[in-house]
Amino acid sequence: MNIPIPCEFGNYAECNNRQLLFCGVSWFKWTEGMEYTYFFSTSDKWHTFDFYTTFDCVQPFEFTIPDKLLIDDFIKNKGYPLKGRGYANGVDYLDGKTYIDFIMTDKYLSHIKVQCDKNGEYIPNGNIIFPPSWDTEEKKERAILKSIKFIQGESLKIKEPQPKQLSIFEFISS
């Protein structure tokens, strides 16, 4: 899918009569066509993002993602290390990195963002951003595949847990 965008991610574009930093796009297919929502970062503490929506598919730039990401299917079949079913509905640019925003259809429509390259392909051992409500490591680990083979032949590396700090009572008894 070719996603029309107003400029390259991380550059400035016009949003509501202001030049703002372009940081994301999402889409939704209506009966009258595809609607795109463009997100821009502001410097305002209380209003950190601004946006606009359009059905216009003519923009000066494009971001291309594989069509297989748009189909509601198992995410692991798309080359991403997530358990469950879902589909892509947006692309975000955060801290100089590009992320695909997946809606997990079997996990209460949760949004999980996974780092990708400029072609929409997963970057092995890339960052994964979970919803704020997923506040425990247990919830996050249940969503990630323990081992998956990628085109490069490498498997996902799970970091070893940090050593537990001993309490004073455990230290004295040892």
CSV table of C-alpha atoms in Angstrom, one decimal:
chain,number,residue,atom,x,y,z
A,1,MET,CA,0.0,0.0,0.0
A,2,ASN,CA,1.3,3.4,-0.9
A,3,ILE,CA,0.4,5.9,1.9
A,4,PRO,CA,0.4,9.5,0.8
A,5,ILE,CA,2.2,11.8,3.2
A,6,PRO,CA,2.8,15.6,3.2
A,7,CYS,CA,6.6,15.3,3.7
A,8,GLU,CA,9.2,12.9,5.0
A,9,PHE,CA,8.8,11.8,8.6
A,10,GLY,CA,10.7,14.1,10.9
A,11,ASN,CA,10.4,17.1,8.6
A,12,TYR,CA,8.1,20.2,8.8
A,13,ALA,CA,4.8,20.5,7.0
A,14,GLU,CA,1.8,22.8,7.2
A,15,CYS,CA,-0.9,21.7,9.6
A,16,ASN,CA,-3.8,24.1,10.4
A,17,ASN,CA,-1.8,27.2,9.2
A,18,ARG,CA,1.3,26.3,11.2
A,19,GLN,CA,4.6,24.6,10.2
A,20,LEU,CA,4.8,21.6,12.5
A,21,LEU,CA,7.0,18.4,12.7
A,22,PHE,CA,5.3,15.5,10.9
A,23,CYS,CA,5.2,12.5,13.1
A,24,GLY,CA,2.6,10.0,12.0
A,25,VAL,CA,-0.3,8.9,9.8
A,26,SER,CA,-3.2,6.6,10.2
A,27,TRP,CA,-5.9,5.5,7.8
A,28,PHE,CA,-9.4,4.1,7.8
A,29,LYS,CA,-11.4,2.8,4.9
A,30,TRP,CA,-14.9,4.2,4.6
A,31,THR,CA,-17.5,3.4,2.0
A,32,GLU,CA,-16.7,6.7,0.2
A,33,GLY,CA,-12.9,6.0,0.2
A,34,MET,CA,-9.7,6.0,2.3
A,35,GLU,CA,-9.5,8.7,5.0
A,36,TYR,CA,-6.0,9.6,6.2
A,37,THR,CA,-5.2,11.4,9.5
A,38,TYR,CA,-1.9,13.2,9.7
A,39,PHE,CA,-0.3,13.9,13.1
A,40,PHE,CA,2.1,16.7,13.9
A,41,SER,CA,4.2,17.4,17.0
A,42,THR,CA,3.8,20.8,18.7
A,43,SER,CA,6.0,22.5,21.3
A,44,ASP,CA,2.9,23.2,23.5
A,45,LYS,CA,3.0,21.4,26.8
A,46,TRP,CA,-0.8,21.0,27.1
A,47,HIS,CA,-1.4,20.3,23.4
A,48,THR,CA,1.5,18.1,22.3
A,49,PHE,CA,0.0,17.0,18.9
A,50,ASP,CA,-2.1,18.6,16.2
A,51,PHE,CA,-3.7,16.7,13.3
A,52,TYR,CA,-5.9,17.0,10.2
A,53,THR,CA,-7.9,14.4,8.2
A,54,THR,CA,-8.5,14.2,4.5
A,55,PHE,CA,-9.8,11.9,1.8
A,56,ASP,CA,-7.3,13.4,-0.6
A,57,CYS,CA,-4.9,10.8,-1.9
A,58,VAL,CA,-2.6,13.3,-3.6
A,59,GLN,CA,0.4,14.3,-1.5
A,60,PRO,CA,4.0,15.1,-2.5
A,61,PHE,CA,5.5,12.0,-0.8
A,62,GLU,CA,4.6,8.4,-0.1
A,63,PHE,CA,5.4,5.7,2.4
A,64,THR,CA,5.1,2.2,1.2
A,65,ILE,CA,4.2,-0.8,3.4
A,66,PRO,CA,3.6,-4.4,2.3
A,67,ASP,CA,-0.1,-5.2,1.6
A,68,LYS,CA,0.1,-8.2,3.8
A,69,LEU,CA,0.2,-5.9,6.8
A,70,LEU,CA,-3.3,-4.6,6.1
A,71,ILE,CA,-5.0,-8.0,6.4
A,72,ASP,CA,-6.3,-9.2,9.7
A,73,ASP,CA,-4.2,-12.3,10.2
A,74,PHE,CA,-1.6,-13.7,12.6
A,75,ILE,CA,1.1,-11.0,13.1
A,76,LYS,CA,3.9,-13.6,13.1
A,77,ASN,CA,3.0,-14.5,9.5
A,78,LYS,CA,3.8,-11.0,8.6
A,79,GLY,CA,7.4,-11.2,9.9
A,80,TYR,CA,6.8,-9.4,13.2
A,81,PRO,CA,7.5,-11.0,16.6
A,82,LEU,CA,4.0,-10.6,18.1
A,83,LYS,CA,1.5,-13.3,19.1
A,84,GLY,CA,-2.1,-13.0,18.0
A,85,ARG,CA,-4.0,-11.5,15.2
A,86,GLY,CA,-4.1,-8.0,13.9
A,87,TYR,CA,-3.5,-5.6,11.1
A,88,ALA,CA,-1.6,-2.3,10.5
A,89,ASN,CA,-3.5,0.9,10.7
A,90,GLY,CA,-0.8,3.6,11.0
A,91,VAL,CA,2.8,4.6,10.8
A,92,ASP,CA,4.5,6.7,13.6
A,93,TYR,CA,7.8,8.5,13.8
A,94,LEU,CA,9.1,8.7,17.4
A,95,ASP,CA,12.6,9.6,18.6
A,96,GLY,CA,14.0,9.2,15.0
A,97,LYS,CA,12.6,5.7,14.5
A,98,THR,CA,9.7,4.5,12.4
A,99,TYR,CA,7.0,2.3,13.8
A,100,ILE,CA,4.1,0.3,12.4
A,101,ASP,CA,1.0,0.6,14.6
A,102,PHE,CA,-0.8,-2.7,14.8
A,103,ILE,CA,-4.4,-3.1,16.1
A,104,MET,CA,-4.5,-6.5,17.9
A,105,THR,CA,-7.9,-7.8,17.1
A,106,ASP,CA,-7.7,-10.7,19.6
A,107,LYS,CA,-6.4,-8.5,22.4
A,108,TYR,CA,-9.3,-6.0,22.9
A,109,LEU,CA,-8.2,-3.9,19.9
A,110,SER,CA,-4.9,-2.9,21.6
A,111,HIS,CA,-2.4,-0.8,19.7
A,112,ILE,CA,1.1,-2.2,19.7
A,113,LYS,CA,3.8,-0.3,17.8
A,114,VAL,CA,6.8,-2.2,16.4
A,115,GLN,CA,9.9,-0.6,14.9
A,116,CYS,CA,10.3,-1.0,11.1
A,117,ASP,CA,12.5,0.2,8.3
A,118,LYS,CA,11.6,2.6,5.5
A,119,ASN,CA,10.0,-0.3,3.6
A,120,GLY,CA,7.7,-1.3,6.4
A,121,GLU,CA,9.7,-4.4,7.3
A,122,TYR,CA,10.5,-5.4,10.9
A,123,ILE,CA,13.9,-4.5,12.2
A,124,PRO,CA,15.2,-7.6,14.2
A,125,ASN,CA,15.4,-6.8,17.9
A,126,GLY,CA,13.8,-3.4,17.2
A,127,ASN,CA,11.8,-1.5,19.8
A,128,ILE,CA,8.2,-2.4,20.7
A,129,ILE,CA,5.9,0.1,22.3
A,130,PHE,CA,3.0,-1.3,24.3
A,131,PRO,CA,-0.2,0.5,25.4
A,132,PRO,CA,0.2,2.4,28.7
A,133,SER,CA,-2.3,0.1,30.4
A,134,TRP,CA,0.1,-2.8,29.8
A,135,ASP,CA,2.0,-1.9,32.9
A,136,THR,CA,3.6,-5.3,33.9
A,137,GLU,CA,6.4,-7.2,32.2
A,138,GLU,CA,4.2,-10.3,32.3
A,139,LYS,CA,1.5,-8.7,30.0
A,140,LYS,CA,4.2,-7.6,27.6
A,141,GLU,CA,6.0,-10.9,27.5
A,142,ARG,CA,2.7,-12.7,26.7
A,143,ALA,CA,2.4,-10.7,23.5
A,144,ILE,CA,5.9,-11.3,22.2
A,145,LEU,CA,7.0,-14.5,20.4
A,146,LYS,CA,9.9,-16.2,22.3
A,147,SER,CA,11.6,-17.4,19.1
A,148,ILE,CA,10.9,-16.5,15.5
A,149,LYS,CA,13.1,-16.9,12.4
A,150,PHE,CA,13.5,-13.9,10.1
A,151,ILE,CA,14.7,-13.6,6.6
A,152,GLN,CA,18.2,-12.9,8.0
A,153,GLY,CA,18.0,-16.3,9.8
A,154,GLU,CA,18.4,-14.7,13.3
A,155,SER,CA,15.9,-15.4,16.1
A,156,LEU,CA,14.5,-12.8,18.5
A,157,LYS,CA,16.8,-12.5,21.5
A,158,ILE,CA,15.1,-12.3,24.8
A,159,LYS,CA,17.1,-10.4,27.4
A,160,GLU,CA,18.0,-12.2,30.5
A,161,PRO,CA,16.3,-10.8,33.6
A,162,GLN,CA,18.3,-8.5,35.8
A,163,PRO,CA,19.8,-10.2,38.9
A,164,LYS,CA,17.6,-9.8,42.0
A,165,GLN,CA,18.9,-7.4,44.6
A,166,LEU,CA,19.2,-9.1,48.0
A,167,SER,CA,17.4,-7.7,51.0
A,168,ILE,CA,19.5,-7.2,54.2
A,169,PHE,CA,17.9,-10.3,55.7
A,170,GLU,CA,18.8,-12.5,52.7
A,171,PHE,CA,22.3,-11.1,52.8
A,172,ILE,CA,22.8,-11.9,56.5
A,173,SER,CA,21.3,-15.4,56.2
A,174,SER,CA,23.6,-16.3,53.3
